[in-house]
XYZ file of C-alpha atoms in Angstrom:
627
model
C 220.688 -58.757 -3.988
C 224.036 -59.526 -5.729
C 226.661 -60.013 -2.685
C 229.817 -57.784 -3.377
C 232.896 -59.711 -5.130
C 235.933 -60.110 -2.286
C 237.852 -62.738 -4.316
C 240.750 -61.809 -6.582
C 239.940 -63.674 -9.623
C 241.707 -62.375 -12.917
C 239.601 -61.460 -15.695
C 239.512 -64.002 -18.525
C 239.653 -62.067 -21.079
C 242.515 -58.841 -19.899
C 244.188 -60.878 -17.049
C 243.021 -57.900 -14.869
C 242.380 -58.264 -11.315
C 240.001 -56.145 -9.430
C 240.235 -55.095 -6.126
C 238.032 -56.460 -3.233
C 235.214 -54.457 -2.164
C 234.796 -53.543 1.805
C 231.213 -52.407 2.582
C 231.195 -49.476 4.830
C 228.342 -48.482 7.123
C 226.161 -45.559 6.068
C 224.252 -42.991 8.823
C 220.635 -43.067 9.685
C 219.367 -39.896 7.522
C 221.910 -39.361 5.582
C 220.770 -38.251 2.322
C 223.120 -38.602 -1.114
C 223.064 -35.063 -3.039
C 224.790 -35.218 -6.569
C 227.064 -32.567 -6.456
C 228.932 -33.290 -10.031
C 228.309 -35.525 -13.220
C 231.396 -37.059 -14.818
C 231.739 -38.177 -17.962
C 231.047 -42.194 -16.732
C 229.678 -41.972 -13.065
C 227.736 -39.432 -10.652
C 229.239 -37.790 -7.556
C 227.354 -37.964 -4.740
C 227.981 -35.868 -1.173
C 226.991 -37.491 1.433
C 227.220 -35.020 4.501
C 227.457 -37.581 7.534
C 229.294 -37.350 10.940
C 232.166 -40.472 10.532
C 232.085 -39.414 6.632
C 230.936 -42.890 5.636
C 228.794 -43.949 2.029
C 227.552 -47.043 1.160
C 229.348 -49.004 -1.009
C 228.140 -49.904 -4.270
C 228.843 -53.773 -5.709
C 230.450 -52.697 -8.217
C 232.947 -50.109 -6.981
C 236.606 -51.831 -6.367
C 240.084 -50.153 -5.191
C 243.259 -49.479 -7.126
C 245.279 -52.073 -5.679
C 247.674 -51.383 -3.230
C 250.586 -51.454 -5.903
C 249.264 -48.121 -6.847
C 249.272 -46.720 -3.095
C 245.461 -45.448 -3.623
C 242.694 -45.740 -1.416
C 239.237 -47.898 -1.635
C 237.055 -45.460 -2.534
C 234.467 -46.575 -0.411
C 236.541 -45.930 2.746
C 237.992 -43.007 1.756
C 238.110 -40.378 4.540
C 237.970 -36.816 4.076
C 238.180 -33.997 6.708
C 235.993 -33.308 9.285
C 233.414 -31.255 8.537
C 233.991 -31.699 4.558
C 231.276 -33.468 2.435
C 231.863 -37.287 1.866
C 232.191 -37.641 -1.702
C 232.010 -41.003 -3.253
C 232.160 -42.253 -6.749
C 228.802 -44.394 -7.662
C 227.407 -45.685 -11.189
C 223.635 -44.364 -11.763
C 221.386 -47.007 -11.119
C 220.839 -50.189 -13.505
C 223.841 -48.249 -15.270
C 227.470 -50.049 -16.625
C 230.501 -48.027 -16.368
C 231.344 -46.754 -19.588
C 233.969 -47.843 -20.837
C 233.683 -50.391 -18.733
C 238.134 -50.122 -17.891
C 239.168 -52.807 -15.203
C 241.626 -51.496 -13.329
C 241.042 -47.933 -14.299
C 240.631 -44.987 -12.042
C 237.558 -43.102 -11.177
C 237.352 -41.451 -14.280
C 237.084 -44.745 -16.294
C 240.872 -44.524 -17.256
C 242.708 -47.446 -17.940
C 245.612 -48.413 -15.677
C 249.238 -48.475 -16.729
C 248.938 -52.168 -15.893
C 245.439 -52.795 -17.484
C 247.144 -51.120 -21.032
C 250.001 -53.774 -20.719
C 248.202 -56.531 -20.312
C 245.522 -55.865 -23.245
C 248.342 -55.280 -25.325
C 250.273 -58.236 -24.180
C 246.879 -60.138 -24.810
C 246.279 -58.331 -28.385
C 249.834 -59.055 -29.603
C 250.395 -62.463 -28.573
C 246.853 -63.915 -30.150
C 248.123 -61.563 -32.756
C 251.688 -63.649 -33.444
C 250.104 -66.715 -33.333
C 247.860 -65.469 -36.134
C 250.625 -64.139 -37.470
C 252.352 -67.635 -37.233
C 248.951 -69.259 -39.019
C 248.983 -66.721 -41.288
C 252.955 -67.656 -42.562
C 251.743 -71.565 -42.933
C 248.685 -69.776 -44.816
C 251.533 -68.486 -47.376
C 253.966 -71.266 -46.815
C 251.362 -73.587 -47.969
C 250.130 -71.591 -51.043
C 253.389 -71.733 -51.721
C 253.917 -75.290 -51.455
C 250.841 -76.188 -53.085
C 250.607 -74.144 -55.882
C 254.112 -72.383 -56.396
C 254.614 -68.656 -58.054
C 253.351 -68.834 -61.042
C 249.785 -68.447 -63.066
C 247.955 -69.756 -60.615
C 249.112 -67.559 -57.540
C 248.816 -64.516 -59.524
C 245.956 -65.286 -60.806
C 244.103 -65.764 -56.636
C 246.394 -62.941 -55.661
C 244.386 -60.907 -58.096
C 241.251 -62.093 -55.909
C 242.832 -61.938 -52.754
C 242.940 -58.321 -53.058
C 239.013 -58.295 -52.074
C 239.955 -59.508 -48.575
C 242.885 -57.510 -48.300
C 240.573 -54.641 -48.889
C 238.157 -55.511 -46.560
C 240.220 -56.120 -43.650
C 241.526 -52.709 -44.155
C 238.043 -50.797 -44.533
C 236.251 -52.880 -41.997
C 238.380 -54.441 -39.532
C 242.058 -52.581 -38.727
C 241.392 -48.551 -40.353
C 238.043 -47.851 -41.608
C 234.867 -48.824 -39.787
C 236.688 -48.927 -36.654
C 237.690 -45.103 -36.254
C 234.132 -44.300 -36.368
C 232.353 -47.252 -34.529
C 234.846 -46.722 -31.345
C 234.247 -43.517 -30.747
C 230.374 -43.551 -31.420
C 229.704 -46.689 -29.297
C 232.582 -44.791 -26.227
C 229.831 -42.373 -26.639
C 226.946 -44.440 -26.032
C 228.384 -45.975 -23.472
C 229.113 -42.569 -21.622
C 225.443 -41.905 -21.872
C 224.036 -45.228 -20.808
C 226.336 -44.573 -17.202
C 224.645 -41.043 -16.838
C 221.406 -42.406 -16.983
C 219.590 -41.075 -20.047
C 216.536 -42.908 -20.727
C 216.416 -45.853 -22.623
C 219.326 -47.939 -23.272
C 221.831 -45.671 -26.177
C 224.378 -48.754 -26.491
C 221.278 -50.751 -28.093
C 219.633 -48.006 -29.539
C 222.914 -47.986 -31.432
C 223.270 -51.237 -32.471
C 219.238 -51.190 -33.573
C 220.439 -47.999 -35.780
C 223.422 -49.112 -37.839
C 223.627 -52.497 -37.648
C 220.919 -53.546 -39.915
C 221.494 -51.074 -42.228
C 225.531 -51.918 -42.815
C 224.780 -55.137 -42.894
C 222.843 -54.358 -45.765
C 225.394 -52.191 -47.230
C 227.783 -54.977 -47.074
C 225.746 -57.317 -49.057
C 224.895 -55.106 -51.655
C 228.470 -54.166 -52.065
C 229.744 -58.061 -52.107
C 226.557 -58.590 -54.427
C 227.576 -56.340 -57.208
C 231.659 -57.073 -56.593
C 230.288 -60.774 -57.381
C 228.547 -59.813 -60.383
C 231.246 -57.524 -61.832
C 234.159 -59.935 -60.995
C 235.184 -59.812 -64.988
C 234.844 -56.151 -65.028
C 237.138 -56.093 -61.732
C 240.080 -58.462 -62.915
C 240.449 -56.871 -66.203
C 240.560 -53.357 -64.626
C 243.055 -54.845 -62.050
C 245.277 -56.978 -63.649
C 244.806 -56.291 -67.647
C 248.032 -58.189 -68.747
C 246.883 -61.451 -66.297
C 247.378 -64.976 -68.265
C 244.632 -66.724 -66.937
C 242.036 -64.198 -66.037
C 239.014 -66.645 -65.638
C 240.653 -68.291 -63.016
C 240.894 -65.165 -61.478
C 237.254 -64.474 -62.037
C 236.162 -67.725 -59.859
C 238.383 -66.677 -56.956
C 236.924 -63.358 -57.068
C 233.295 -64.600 -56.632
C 234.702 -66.762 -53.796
C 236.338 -63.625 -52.018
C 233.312 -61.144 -52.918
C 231.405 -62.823 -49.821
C 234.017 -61.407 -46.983
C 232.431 -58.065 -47.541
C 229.571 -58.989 -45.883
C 231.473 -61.387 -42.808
C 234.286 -58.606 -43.156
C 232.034 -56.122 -42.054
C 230.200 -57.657 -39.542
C 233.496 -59.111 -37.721
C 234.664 -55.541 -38.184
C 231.399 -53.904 -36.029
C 231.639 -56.878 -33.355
C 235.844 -56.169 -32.977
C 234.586 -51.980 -32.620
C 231.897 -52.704 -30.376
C 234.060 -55.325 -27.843
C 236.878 -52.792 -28.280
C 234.663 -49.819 -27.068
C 233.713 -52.260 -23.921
C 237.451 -52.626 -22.806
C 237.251 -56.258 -24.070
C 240.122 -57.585 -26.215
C 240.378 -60.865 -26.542
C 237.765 -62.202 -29.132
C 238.706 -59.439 -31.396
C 242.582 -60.132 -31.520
C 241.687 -64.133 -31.752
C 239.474 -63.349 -35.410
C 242.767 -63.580 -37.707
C 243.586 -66.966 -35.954
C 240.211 -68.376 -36.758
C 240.671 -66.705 -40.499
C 244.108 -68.634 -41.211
C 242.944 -71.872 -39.739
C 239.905 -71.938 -42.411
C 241.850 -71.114 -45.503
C 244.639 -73.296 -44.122
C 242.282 -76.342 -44.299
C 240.548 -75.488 -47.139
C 243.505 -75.620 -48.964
C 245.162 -78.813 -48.279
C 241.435 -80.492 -47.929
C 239.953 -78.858 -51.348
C 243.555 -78.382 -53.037
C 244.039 -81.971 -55.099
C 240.582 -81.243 -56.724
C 239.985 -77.510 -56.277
C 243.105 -76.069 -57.400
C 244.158 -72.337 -56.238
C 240.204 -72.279 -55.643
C 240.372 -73.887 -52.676
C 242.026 -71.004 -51.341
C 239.230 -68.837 -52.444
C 236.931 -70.803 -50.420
C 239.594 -70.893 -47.581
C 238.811 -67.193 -47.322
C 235.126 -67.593 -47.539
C 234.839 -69.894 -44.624
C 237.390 -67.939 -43.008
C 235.290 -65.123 -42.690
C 232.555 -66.888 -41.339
C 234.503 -67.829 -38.745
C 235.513 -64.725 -37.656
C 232.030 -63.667 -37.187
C 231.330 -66.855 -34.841
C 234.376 -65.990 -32.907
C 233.002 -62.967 -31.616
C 229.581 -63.535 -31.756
C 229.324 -65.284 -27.549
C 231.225 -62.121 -26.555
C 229.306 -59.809 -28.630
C 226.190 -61.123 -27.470
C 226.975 -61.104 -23.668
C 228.232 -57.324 -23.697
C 224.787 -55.948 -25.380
C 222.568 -58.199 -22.622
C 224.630 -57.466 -19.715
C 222.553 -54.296 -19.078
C 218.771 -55.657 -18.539
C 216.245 -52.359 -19.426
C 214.557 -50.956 -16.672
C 210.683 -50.960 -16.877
C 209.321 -48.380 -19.282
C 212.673 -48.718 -21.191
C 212.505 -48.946 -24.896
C 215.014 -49.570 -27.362
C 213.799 -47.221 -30.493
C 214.086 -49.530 -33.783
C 215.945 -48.617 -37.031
C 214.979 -45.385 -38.229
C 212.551 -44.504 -35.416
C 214.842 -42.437 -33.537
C 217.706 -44.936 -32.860
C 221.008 -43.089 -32.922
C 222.946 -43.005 -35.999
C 226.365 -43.061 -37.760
C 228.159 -40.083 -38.142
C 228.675 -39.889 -41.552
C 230.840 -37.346 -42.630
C 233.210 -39.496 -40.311
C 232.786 -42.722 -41.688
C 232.897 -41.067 -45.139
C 236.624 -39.622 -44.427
C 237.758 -42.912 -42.515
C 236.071 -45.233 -45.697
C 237.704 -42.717 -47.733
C 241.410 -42.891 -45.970
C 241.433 -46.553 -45.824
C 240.892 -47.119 -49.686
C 243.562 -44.691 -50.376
C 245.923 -46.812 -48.021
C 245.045 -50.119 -49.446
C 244.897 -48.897 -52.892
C 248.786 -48.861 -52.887
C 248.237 -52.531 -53.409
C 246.086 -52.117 -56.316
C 248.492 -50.148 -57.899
C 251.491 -52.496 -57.035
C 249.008 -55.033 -58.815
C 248.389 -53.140 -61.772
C 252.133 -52.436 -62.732
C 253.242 -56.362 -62.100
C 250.944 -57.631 -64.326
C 252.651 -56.733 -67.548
C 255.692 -58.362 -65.764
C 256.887 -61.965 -66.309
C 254.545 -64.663 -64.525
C 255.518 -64.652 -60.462
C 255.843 -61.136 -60.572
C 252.761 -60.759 -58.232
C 253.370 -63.642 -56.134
C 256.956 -62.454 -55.550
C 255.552 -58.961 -54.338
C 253.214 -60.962 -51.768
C 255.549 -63.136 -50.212
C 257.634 -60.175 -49.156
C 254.918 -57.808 -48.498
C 253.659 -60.510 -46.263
C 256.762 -61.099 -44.310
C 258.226 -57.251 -44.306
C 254.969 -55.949 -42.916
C 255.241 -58.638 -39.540
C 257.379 -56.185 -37.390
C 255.078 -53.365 -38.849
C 252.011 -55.533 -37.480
C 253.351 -56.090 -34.167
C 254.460 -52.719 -33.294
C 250.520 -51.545 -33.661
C 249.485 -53.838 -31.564
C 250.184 -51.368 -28.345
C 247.776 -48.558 -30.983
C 244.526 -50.784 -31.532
C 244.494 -50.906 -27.339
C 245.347 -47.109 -26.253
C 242.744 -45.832 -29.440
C 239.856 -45.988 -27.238
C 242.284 -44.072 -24.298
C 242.801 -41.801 -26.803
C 239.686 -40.605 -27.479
C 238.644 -41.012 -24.173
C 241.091 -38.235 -23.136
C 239.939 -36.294 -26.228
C 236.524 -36.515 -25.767
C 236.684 -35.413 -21.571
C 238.497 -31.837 -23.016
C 242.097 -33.427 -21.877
C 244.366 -32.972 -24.574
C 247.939 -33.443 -22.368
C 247.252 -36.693 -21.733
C 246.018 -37.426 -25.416
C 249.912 -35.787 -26.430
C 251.229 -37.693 -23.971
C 249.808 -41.279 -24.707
C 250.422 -40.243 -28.870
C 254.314 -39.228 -28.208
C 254.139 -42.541 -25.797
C 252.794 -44.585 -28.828
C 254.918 -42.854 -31.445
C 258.208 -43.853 -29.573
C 257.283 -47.311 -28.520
C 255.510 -48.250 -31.959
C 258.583 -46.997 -34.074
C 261.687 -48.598 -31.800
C 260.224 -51.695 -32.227
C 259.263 -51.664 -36.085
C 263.610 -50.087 -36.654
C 264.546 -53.388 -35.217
C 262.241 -55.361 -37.045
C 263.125 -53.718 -40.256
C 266.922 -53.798 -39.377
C 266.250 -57.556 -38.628
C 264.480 -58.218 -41.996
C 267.149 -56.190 -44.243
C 270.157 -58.089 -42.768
C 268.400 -61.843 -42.431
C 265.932 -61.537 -45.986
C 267.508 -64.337 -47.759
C 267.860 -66.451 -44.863
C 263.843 -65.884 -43.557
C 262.414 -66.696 -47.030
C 264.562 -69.874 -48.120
C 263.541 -71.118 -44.028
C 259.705 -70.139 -44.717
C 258.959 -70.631 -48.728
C 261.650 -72.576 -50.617
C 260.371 -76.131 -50.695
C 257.704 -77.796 -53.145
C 257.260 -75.672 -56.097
C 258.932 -72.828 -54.206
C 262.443 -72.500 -56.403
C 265.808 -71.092 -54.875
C 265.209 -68.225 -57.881
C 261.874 -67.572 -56.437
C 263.597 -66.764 -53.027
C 266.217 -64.480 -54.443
C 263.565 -62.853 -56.104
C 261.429 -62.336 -53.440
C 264.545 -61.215 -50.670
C 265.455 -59.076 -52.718
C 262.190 -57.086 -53.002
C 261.583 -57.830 -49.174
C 264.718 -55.674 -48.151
C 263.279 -52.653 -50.369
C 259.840 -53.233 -48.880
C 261.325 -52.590 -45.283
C 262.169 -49.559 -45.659
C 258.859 -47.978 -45.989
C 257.805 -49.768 -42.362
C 258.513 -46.681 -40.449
C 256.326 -44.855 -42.458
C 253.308 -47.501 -42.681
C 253.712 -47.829 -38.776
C 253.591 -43.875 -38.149
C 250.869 -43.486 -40.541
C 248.943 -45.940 -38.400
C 249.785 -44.071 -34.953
C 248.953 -41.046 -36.068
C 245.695 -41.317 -38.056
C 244.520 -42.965 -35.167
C 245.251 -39.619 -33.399
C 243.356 -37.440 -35.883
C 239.726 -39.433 -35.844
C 240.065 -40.303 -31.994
C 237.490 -37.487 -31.186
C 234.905 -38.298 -33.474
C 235.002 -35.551 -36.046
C 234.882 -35.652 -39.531
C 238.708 -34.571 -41.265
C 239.893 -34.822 -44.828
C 243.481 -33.742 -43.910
C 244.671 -37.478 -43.544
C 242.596 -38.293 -46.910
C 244.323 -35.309 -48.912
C 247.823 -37.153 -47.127
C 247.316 -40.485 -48.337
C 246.234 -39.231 -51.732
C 249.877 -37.005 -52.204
C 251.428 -40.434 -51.111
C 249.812 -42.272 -53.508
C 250.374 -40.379 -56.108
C 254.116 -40.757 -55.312
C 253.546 -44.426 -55.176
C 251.925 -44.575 -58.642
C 254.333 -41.896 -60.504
C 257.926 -43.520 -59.258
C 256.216 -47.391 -60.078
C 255.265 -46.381 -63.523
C 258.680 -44.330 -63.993
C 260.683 -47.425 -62.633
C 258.929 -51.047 -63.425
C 260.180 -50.981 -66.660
C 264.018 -50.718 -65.499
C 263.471 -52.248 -62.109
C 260.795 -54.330 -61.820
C 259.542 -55.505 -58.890
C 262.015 -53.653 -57.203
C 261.201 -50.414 -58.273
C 257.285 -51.411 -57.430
C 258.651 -52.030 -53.919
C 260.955 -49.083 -53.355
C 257.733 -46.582 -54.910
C 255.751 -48.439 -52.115
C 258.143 -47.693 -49.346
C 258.606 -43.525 -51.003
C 254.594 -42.966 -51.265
C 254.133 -44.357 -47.527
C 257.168 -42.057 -46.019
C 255.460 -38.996 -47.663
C 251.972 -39.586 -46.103
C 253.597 -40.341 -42.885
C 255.871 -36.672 -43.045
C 252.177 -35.155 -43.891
C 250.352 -36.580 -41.568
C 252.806 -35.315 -38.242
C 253.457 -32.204 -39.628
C 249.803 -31.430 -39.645
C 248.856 -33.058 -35.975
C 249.419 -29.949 -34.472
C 246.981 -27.994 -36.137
C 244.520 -30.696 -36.749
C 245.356 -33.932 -34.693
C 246.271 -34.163 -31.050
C 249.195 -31.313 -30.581
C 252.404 -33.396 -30.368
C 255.259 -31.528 -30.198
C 256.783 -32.708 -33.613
C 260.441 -31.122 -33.189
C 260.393 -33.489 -30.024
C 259.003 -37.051 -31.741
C 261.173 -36.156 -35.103
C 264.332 -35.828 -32.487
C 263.153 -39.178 -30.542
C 262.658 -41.048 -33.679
C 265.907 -40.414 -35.215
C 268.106 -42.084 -32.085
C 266.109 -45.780 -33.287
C 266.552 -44.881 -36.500
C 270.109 -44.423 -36.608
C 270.585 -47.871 -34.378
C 268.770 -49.411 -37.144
C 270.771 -48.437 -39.842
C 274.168 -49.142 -37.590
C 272.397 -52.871 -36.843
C 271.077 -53.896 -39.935
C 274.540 -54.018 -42.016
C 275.923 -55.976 -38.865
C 273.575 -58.323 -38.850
C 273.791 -59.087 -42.569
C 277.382 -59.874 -42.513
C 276.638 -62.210 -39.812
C 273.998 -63.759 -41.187
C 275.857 -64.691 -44.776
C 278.691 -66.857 -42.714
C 276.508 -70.006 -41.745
C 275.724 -72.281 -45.272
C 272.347 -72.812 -43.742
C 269.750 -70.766 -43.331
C 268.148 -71.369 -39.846
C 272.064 -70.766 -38.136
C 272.015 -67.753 -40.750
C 269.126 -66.187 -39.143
C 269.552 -67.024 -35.514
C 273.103 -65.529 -36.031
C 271.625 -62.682 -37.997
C 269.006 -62.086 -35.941
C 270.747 -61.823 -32.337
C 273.242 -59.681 -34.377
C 270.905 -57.174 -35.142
C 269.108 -57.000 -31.497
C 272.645 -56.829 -29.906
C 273.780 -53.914 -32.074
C 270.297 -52.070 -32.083
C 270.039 -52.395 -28.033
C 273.384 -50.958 -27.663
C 273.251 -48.247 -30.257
C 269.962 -47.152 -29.278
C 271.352 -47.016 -25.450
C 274.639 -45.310 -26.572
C 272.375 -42.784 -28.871
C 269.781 -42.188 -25.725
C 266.506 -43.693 -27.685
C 263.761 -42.737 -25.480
C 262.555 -46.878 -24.946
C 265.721 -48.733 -25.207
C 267.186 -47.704 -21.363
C 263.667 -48.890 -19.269
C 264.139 -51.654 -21.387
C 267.667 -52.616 -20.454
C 266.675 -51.716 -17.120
C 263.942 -54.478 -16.901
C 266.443 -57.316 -18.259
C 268.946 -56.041 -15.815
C 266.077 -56.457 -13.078
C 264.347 -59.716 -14.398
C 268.455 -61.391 -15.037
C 269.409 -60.236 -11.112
C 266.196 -61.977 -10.023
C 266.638 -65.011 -11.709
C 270.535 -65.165 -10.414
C 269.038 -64.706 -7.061
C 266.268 -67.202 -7.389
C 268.762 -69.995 -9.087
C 272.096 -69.275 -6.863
C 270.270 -68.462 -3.534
């Protein structure tokens, strides 16, 4: 028998630490009756004289930071049933939430530090993935060649969308939360594996088809994408590279759902880094012979590697549980559970309209002069980093989400949303006041060397600063559809959003790239997005989590208005230094000076705790240094 854990050992992969276990005598006789099934656990009475249960080895406290009590030496009244909190036997605790309460809900402390976790692996692959473009840039410029794997590197673009960050996860989460649920209340068999022996053959199949065909029908796909492209069979190669991330795509994107479901963060945030590093190398190993090929193949091996990141975690999560004799995991198609799929048809379906924005953006610059596309990706790249980071708090409290959703408790679903909503859309205002007033400065310091010209970076600021201000809108569009699928069901309201906003997108880029450009390419990017996001809150009442919208639109107009004080600020600032690093640093604290003190001086909900906390954290370094 396992001895019970009494160390305090943080968890490697959320920095948790659970709470030491104190075994507690239990009376002669004393019979457990199950007075209550939650969703995760089974309550137990046990009727005894000092009110005592056994402890179980896997029960912990709350910490005393939390003033709660060890549940196994809880005392009740005398006379009143002892009522204790134990997994069924040979069960997990599903989802398995360190730190969490009784009910299997994540601590306040346990969501920080799996976000903290999330985003920083998620800036350094942010950081990989600026060399990524730095050195495409270096390497092979803006010019027929870029455009020309740009075309190609929509495949991956796609992919990550449907079946890493949007698509397959809304409906893999919430299935596998499920089976989780049931494997803790002890139904027979084991329904997390059952799972996995139900869909995971049978995507993978679907994902090899699909790369397959995209493989085969590479001419078909570059001349329907990018009709006016100079060099089109180059394009064709890289697309035959690219087709294979459908299949590693995919299966990186059901390891990331399933670790995600488990309360487990830190392979899936670490995939992008892995990604980067392979296309990175590629490049500058491949490049002198390869060409913009090399890149191709970059993304190739890239998605390999994603699947190999995961795969030790993966594999430990689905064996932790051994099957009790008699226990028998039903194979594909013999009674295994299966996907929902009227949801995964409405999440597939919402992710391709998202990402087909980029198809479209695509489609109109390639009847523009050559750079065209490669100018639009640069900035896209760079505007969307604040937009990236601000979701990283979503992709941990999705699961909490539907958690709440599924146990009937929709006040703490609004609650965490609003939470989300206000946290997610202060920080993407300052990043998008940041990259309006510092655009020239960021892309001369990332991209302007090698075949990188100084017109290239004008070019590319200047569509960068129109990009930005669709953020809020991608960023609330990503909060909130995460609110509508959180419980499982099948909707078509956030597909019949995305569809009116890219409509928008397609009719004000066709009525302006003839005039404009790239510029009006960008700014019917940034209209389309802001139109899904108005549709998709003023429908979460009815059809999402109920939010009260007067509220968020009241809260979200206080950042808002500090960004657009901080952003012209920060831009005069930024255009006094000659260089560009002083430029930005200047620029940059500009902008976080102004936007702090606006959004204090305008009451945004998140900018006071946060002055509060440097207050704190300065006074106790003073205290520490001058003491």
């Amino acid at each position: 028998m396992t001895a019970p854990r009494t160390d305090e050992s943080p968890s490697p992969e959320t920095g948790t630490t659970p709470g030491p276990v104190t075994p507690g005598p239990v009376t002669p006789g004393a019979h457990a009756v199950p007075v209550r099934a939650e969703s995760d656990h089974t309550v137990l009475a046990y009727p005894s004289p000092d009110h005592t249960a056994p402890d179980h080895p896997d029960l912990g406290h709350k910490g005393p930071d939390r003033g709660a009590e060890s549940p196994g030496r809880r005392h009740d009244p005398p006379g009143e049933p002892r009522a204790v909190v134990l997994p069924e036997a040979g069960a997990t605790a599903a989802p398995r939430w360190p730190s969490g309460d009784d009910r299997g809900v994540p601590s306040g402390r346990f969501v920080a530090k799996a976000t903290l976790l999330t985003a920083s692996l998620s800036i350094a692959a942010a950081v990989l993935g600026l060399l990524r473009d730095q050195s495409l840039a270096r390497l092979f410029g803006a010019g027929r060649g870029t455009d020309a794997f740009l075309v190609a590197w929509t495949v991956p673009e796609f992919a990550a969308t449907l079946l890493i960050e949007d698509g397959l996860a809304f409906a893999l989460i919430p299935a596998f939360s499920m089976a989780l649920t049931r494997r803790a209340q002890g139904v027979p068999g084991d329904p997390v594996r059952s799972l996995v022996a139900g869909t995971l053959s049978r995507l993978a199949l679907a994902f090899a088809a699909v790369g397959a065909l995209l493989a085969l029908a590479a001419p078909q796909f570059v001349r329907a994408l990018a009709p006016g492209l100079p060099d089109p069979g180059l394009a064709v190669d890289c697309t035959r590279l690219t087709a294979t991330c459908v299949l590693s795509f995919g299966l990186a994107g059901y390891g990331s759902a399933v670790l995600r479901a488990h309360g487990r963060f830190l392979a899936p945030a670490g995939i992008y880094i892995a990604y980067n590093l392979g296309i990175v190398t590629a490049m500058y190993a491949l490049g002198a012979r390869w060409g913009v090929r090399s890149a191709a193949f970059g993304v190739a091996a890239g998605g390999c590697l994603m699947v190999l990141v995961q795969l030790p975690s993966l594999v430990r999560e689905l064996v932790r549980r051994r099957p009790e004799r008699g226990d028998r995991v039903p194979a594909a198609g013999a009674g295994a559970p299966s996907m929902n799929v009227p949801l995964l048809a409405t999440v597939l379906l919402f992710a391709l309209c998202r990402q087909s924005q980029v198809l479209i953006e695509r489609f109109l610059a390639s009847s523009l002069p050559a750079g065209a596309i490669s100018h639009l990706n640069y900035a896209q790249k760079v505007a969307q980093i604040p937009m990236t980071l601000s979701m990283m708090l979503c992709t941990v409290t999705f699961p909490v989400v539907a958690r709440a959703l599924a146990e009937g408790d929709a006040e703490r679903a609004r609650i965490r949303v609003e939470r989300d909503l206000a946290v997610a859309a202060t920080l993407v205002l300052l990043g998008t006041a940041a990259v309006v007033a510092c655009a020239p400065q960021l892309i001369c310091l990332l991209f302007q060397r090698g075949a990188f010209t100084a017109a290239d970076t004008a070019a590319t600021a200047g569509v960068m600063r129109v990009y930005a201000l669709g953020l809020l809108g991608q960023t609330l569009t990503g909060v909130l559809v995460r609110s509508y699928f959180s419980a499982g069901r099948a909707t078509w309201y956030p597909v019949a959003a995305m569809t009116a906003g890219i409509v928008v997108t397609f009719w004000i880029g066709a009525w302006t790239v003839g005039s404009w450009g790239v510029t009006g390419i960008a700014a019917a990017n940034a209209t389309g997005i802001t139109v899904t996001a108005a549709l998709l809150l003023a429908g979460m009442r009815r059809r999402g989590v109920p939010v009260r919208t007067a509220r968020v639109l009241r809260e979200l107009s206080r950042p808002l208005r500090a960004a657009a004080i901080a952003a012209p600020a920060g831009g005069l600032v930024a255009a006094l230094p000659g260089a560009a690093p002083a430029g930005l640093a200047a620029g940059g604290a500009t902008v976080t000076v102004v936007f702090v003190l606006a959004g204090w001086a305008l009451g945004a909900q998140e900018i006071a705790p946060l002055l509060r906390t440097v207050r704190t954290r300065t006074r106790r370094l003073a205290d520490a240094v001058f003491r």
